[in-house]
Short mmCIF file of C-alpha atoms in Angstrom, two decimals:
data_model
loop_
_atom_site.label_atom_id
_atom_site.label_comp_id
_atom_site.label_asym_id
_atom_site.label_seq_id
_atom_site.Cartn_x
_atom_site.Cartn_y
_atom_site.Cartn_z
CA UNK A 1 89.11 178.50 80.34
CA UNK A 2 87.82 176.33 77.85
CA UNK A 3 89.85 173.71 75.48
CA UNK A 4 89.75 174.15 72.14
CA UNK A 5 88.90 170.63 71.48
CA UNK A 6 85.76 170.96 72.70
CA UNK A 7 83.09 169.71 70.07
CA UNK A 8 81.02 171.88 68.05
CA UNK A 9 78.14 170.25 69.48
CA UNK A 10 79.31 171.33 73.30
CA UNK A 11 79.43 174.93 72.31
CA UNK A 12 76.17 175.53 70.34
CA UNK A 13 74.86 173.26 73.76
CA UNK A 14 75.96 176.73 75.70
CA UNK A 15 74.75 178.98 73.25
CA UNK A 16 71.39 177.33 73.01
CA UNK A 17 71.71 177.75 77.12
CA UNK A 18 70.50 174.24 77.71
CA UNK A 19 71.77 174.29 81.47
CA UNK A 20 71.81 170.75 83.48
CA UNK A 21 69.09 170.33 86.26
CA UNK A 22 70.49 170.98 90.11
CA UNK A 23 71.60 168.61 91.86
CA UNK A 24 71.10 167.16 94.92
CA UNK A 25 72.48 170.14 97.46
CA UNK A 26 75.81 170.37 99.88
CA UNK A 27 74.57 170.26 103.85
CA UNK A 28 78.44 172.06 103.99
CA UNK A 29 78.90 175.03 101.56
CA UNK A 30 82.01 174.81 99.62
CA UNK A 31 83.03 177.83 97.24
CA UNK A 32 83.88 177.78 93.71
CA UNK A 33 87.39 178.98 93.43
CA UNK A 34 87.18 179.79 89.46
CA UNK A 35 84.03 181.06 87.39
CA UNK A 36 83.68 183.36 84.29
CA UNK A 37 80.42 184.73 85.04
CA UNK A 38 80.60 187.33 82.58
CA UNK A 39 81.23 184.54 79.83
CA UNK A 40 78.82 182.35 81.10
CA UNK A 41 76.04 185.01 80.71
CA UNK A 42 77.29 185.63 77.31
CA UNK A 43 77.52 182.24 75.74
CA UNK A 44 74.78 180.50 77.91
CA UNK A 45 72.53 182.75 79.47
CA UNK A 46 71.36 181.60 83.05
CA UNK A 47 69.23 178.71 84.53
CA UNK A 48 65.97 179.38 84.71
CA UNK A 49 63.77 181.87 83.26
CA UNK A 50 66.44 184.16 83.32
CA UNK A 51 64.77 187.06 84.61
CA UNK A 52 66.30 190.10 86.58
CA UNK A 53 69.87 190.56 87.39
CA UNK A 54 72.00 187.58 85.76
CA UNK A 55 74.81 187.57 87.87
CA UNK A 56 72.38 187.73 90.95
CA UNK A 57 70.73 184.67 89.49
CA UNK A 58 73.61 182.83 89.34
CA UNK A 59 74.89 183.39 92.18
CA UNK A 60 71.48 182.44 93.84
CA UNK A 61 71.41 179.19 91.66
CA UNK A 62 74.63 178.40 92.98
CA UNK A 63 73.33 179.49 96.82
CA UNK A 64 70.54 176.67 96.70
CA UNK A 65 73.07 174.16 95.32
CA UNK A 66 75.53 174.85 99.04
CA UNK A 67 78.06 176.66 97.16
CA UNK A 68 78.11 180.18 99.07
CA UNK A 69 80.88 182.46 97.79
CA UNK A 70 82.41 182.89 94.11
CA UNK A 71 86.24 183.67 93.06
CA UNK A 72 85.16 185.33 89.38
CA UNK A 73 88.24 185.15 87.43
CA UNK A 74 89.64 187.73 84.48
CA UNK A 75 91.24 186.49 81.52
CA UNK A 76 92.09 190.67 79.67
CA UNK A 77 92.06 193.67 81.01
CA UNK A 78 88.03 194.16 80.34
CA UNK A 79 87.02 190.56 81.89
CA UNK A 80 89.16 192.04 84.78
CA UNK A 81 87.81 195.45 85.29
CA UNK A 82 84.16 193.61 85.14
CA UNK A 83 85.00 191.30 87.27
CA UNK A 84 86.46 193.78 90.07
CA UNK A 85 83.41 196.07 89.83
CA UNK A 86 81.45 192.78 90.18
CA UNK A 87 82.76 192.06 93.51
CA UNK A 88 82.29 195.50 94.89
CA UNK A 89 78.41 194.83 94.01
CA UNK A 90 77.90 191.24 95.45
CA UNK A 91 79.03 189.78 98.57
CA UNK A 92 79.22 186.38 97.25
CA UNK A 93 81.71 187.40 95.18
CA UNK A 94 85.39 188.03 94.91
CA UNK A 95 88.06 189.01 92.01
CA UNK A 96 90.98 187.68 90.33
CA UNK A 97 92.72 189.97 87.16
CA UNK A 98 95.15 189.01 85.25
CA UNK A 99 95.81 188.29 81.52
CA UNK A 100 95.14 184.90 80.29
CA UNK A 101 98.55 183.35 78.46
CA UNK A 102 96.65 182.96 75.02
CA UNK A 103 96.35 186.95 75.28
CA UNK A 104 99.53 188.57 76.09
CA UNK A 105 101.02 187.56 72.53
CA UNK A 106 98.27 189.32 70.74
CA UNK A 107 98.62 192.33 72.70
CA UNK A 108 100.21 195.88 70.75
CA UNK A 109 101.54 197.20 74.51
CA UNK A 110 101.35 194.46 76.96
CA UNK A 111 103.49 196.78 79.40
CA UNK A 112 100.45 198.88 79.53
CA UNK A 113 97.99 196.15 79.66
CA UNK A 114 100.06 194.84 83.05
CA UNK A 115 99.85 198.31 84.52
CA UNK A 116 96.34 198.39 84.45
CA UNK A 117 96.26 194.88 85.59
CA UNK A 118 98.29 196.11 88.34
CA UNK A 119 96.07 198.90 88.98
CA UNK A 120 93.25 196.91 89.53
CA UNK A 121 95.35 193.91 91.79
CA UNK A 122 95.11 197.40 94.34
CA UNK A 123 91.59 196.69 94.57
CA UNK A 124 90.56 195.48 98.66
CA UNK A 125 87.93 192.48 96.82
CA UNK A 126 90.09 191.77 94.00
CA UNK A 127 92.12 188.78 96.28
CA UNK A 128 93.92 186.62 93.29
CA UNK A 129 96.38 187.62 90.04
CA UNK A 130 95.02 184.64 87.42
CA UNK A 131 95.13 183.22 85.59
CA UNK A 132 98.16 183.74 84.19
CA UNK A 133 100.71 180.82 83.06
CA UNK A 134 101.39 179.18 79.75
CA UNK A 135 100.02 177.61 77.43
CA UNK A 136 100.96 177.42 73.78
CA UNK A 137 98.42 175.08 72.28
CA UNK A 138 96.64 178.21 70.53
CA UNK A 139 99.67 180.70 70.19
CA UNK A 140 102.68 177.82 68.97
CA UNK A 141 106.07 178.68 70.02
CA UNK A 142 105.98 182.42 68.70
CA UNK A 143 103.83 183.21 71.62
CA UNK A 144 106.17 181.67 74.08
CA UNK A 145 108.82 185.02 74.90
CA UNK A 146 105.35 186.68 75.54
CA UNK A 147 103.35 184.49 77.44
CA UNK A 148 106.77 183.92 79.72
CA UNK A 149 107.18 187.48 79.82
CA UNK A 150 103.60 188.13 81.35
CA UNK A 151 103.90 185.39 83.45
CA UNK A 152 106.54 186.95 85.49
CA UNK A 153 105.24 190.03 85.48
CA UNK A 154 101.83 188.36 87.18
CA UNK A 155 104.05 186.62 89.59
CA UNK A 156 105.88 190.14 90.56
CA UNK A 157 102.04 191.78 90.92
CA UNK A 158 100.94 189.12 92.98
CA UNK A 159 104.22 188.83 95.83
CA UNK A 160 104.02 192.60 95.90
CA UNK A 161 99.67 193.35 96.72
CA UNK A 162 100.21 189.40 98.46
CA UNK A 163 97.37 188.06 96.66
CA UNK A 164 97.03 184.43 95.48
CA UNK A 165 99.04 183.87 92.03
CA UNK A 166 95.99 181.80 90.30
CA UNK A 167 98.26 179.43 87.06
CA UNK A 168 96.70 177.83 83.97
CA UNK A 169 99.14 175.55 82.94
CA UNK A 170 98.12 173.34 79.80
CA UNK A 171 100.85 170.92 78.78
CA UNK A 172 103.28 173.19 80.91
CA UNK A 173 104.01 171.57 83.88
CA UNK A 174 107.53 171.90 83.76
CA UNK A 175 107.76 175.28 82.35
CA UNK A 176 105.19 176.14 85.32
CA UNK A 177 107.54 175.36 87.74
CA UNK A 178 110.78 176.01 86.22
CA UNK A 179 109.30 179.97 85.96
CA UNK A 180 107.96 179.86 89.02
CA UNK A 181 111.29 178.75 90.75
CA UNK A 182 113.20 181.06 88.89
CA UNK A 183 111.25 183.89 90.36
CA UNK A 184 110.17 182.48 93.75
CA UNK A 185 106.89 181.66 93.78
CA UNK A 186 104.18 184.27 96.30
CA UNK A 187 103.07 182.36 99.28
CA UNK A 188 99.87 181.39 98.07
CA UNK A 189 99.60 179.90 94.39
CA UNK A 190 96.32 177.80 93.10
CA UNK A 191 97.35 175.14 90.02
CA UNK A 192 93.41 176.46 88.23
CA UNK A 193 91.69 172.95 86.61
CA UNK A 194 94.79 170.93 87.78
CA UNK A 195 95.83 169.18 84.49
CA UNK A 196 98.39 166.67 86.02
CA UNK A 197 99.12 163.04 86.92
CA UNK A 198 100.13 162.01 90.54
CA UNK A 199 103.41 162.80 90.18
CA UNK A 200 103.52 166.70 88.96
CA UNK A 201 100.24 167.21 91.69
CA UNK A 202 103.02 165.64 94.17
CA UNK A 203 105.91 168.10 93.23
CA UNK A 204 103.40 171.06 93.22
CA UNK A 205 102.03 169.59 97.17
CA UNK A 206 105.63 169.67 97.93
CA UNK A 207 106.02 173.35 96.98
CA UNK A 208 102.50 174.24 98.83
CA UNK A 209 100.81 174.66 96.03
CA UNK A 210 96.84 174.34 96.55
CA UNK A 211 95.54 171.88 93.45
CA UNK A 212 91.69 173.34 92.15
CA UNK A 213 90.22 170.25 90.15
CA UNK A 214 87.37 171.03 87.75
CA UNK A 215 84.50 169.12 86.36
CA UNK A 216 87.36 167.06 84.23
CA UNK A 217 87.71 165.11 87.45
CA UNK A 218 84.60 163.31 86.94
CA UNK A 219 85.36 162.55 83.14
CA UNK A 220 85.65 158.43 82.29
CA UNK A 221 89.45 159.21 80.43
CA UNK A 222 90.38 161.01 83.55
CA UNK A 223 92.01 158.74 86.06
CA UNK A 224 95.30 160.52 86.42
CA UNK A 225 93.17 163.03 87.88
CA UNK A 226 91.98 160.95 90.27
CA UNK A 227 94.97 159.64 91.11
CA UNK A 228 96.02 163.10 91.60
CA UNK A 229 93.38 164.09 93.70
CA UNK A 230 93.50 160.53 96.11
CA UNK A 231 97.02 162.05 97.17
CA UNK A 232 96.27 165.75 97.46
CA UNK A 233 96.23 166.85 101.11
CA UNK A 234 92.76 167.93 101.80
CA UNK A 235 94.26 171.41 103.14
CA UNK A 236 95.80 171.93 99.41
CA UNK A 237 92.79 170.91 97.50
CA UNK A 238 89.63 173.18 96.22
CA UNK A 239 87.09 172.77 93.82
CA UNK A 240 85.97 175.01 90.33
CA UNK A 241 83.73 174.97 87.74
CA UNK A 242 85.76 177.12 84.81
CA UNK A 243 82.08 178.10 83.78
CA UNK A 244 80.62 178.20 82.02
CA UNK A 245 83.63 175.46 80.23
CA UNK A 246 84.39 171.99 81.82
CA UNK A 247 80.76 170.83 82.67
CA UNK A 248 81.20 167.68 84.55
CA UNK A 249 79.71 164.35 83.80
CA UNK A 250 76.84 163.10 83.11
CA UNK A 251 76.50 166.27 81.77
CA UNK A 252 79.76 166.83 79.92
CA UNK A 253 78.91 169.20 76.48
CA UNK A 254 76.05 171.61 78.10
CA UNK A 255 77.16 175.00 80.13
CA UNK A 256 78.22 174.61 83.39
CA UNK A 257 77.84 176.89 85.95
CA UNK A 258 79.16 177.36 90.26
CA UNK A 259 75.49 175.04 91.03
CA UNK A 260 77.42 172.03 89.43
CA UNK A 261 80.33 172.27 91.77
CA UNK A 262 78.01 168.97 93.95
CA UNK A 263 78.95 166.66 91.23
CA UNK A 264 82.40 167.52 91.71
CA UNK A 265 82.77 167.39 95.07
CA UNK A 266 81.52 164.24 95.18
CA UNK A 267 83.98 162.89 92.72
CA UNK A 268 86.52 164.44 94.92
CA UNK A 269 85.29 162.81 97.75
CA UNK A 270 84.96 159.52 96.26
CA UNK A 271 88.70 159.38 94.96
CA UNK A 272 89.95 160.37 98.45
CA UNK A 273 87.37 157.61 99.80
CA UNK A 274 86.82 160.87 102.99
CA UNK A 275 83.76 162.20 104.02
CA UNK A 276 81.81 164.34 101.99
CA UNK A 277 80.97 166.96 104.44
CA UNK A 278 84.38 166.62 105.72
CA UNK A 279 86.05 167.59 102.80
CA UNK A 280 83.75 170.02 102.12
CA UNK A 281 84.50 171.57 105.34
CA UNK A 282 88.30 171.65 104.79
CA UNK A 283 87.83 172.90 101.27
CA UNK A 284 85.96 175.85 102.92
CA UNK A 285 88.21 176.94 105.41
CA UNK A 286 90.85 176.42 102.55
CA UNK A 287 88.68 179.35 100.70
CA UNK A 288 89.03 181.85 103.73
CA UNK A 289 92.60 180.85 104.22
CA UNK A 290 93.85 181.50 100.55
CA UNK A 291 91.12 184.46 99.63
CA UNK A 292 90.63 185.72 102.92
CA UNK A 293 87.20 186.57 104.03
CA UNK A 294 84.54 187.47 102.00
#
């Protein structure tokens, strides 16, 4: 999800649901491994005219841009319940649930919050528990014992449905990985907007982690990034928009949305110095592999 430093300026941008123009397509669809479609509709509308079905229209905007298929992503217990029903309604889509770090401190009965997290994680489209992690920058240290509590409790949902464990990790790392070893991490976890240098994406490779890198990849300030990505195995690495936050550059500060994900890809490409269609091809099979089929 979004950082709280973003400018005033970048959210009335969504609000005022000045969306970027397409770019030029993918000849090989990728997918976008994290949207909030639910929050892009309600802080940015959706390209175009908007008329009809929102959610169909993005996922059609995205469609003519080559990015096929759609992991929507829950951040409370609502988000997640949308976001399941959501994926029962549209093929392009799948679900991830879970309860995002900055909420399980504010919650009265997070052990009841988890069970219907865990309720939902039952769900045959609902293929990822995220995101889930830490991240204090918003809750300070009194929010630690909870987020770290929730956190393991995500990690225990997601080894026993075996669906991907999706992390947000902001200024984390090693508390990331020192929870995550603690508990053994599931077979398949996804670092969401991976926030890291070359080294931490290296330890997180080594584990088998899969590394998604959002629009920040294309920012000027963001070279540890690319350094990050340039020694990523393709086979580890996906690609996500965190829409409607994180709009890549040039159009950094308006909503993004799963069309964007060209830009990105792109970047990707160019700090690898690979194909484009090639990665894009990897990246897709990645999808199947970690999500299963759609």
């Amino acid at each position: 999800m979004s950082s709280p430093s973003e400018s005033r300026r970048a959210k009335a941008a969504r609000r005022a649901g000045e969306f970027p123009p397409a770019p030029e397509p993918l000849a090989v669809p990728v997918f976008d491994s994290h949207t909030h479609l639910d929050l892009t509709v309600q802080e940015a509308g959706v390209p175009g005219d908007g008329d009809g079905d929102p959610v169909e229209a993005l996922i059609a905007a995205a469609a003519k841009s080559g990015v096929d298929r759609l992991v929507q992503v829950g951040v409370d217990v609502a988000s997640s319940r949308w976001g399941a029903d959501a994926a029962d309604r549209h093929p392009a889509l799948l679900a991830a649930v879970a309860l995002h770090p900055n909420e399980a401190p504010r919650l009265s009965d997070l052990d009841e919050a988890l069970r219907e997290i865990e309720a939902l994680a039952a769900r045959p489209r609902v293929r990822g528990i995220g995101e889930t992690g830490m991240d204090t920058f918003r809750t300070g240290d009194e929010g630690r014992a909870a987020q770290e509590a929730s956190f393991r409790a995500h990690i225990a949902i997601a080894k026993r449905y075996g669906k991907a464990l999706i992390i947000h990790d902001r200024d984390a790392h090693d508390d990331v990985l020192r929870i995550l070893d603690s508990e053994g991490a599931p077979d398949t976890v996804v670092m969401h907007c991976f926030s890291g240098d070359a080294a931490f994406a290296a330890e997180c490779v080594r584990r088998g982690f899969h590394l998604s890198f959002a629009g920040t990849v294309t920012f000027a300030s963001a070279g540890n990034l690319r350094e990050a990505a340039a020694i990523t195995p393709p086979e580890q690495m996906m690609v996500e928009t965190d829409a409607p936050y994180l709009t890549p550059v040039p159009y950094r500060g308006r909503p993004n949305a799963s069309y964007l994900i060209p830009i990105t890809v792109r970047a990707l490409a160019g700090a690898r110095g690979v194909d484009l269609d090639e990665l894009c091809g990897t990246i897709s099979a990645t999808g199947e592999r970690v999500f299963g089929p759609w």
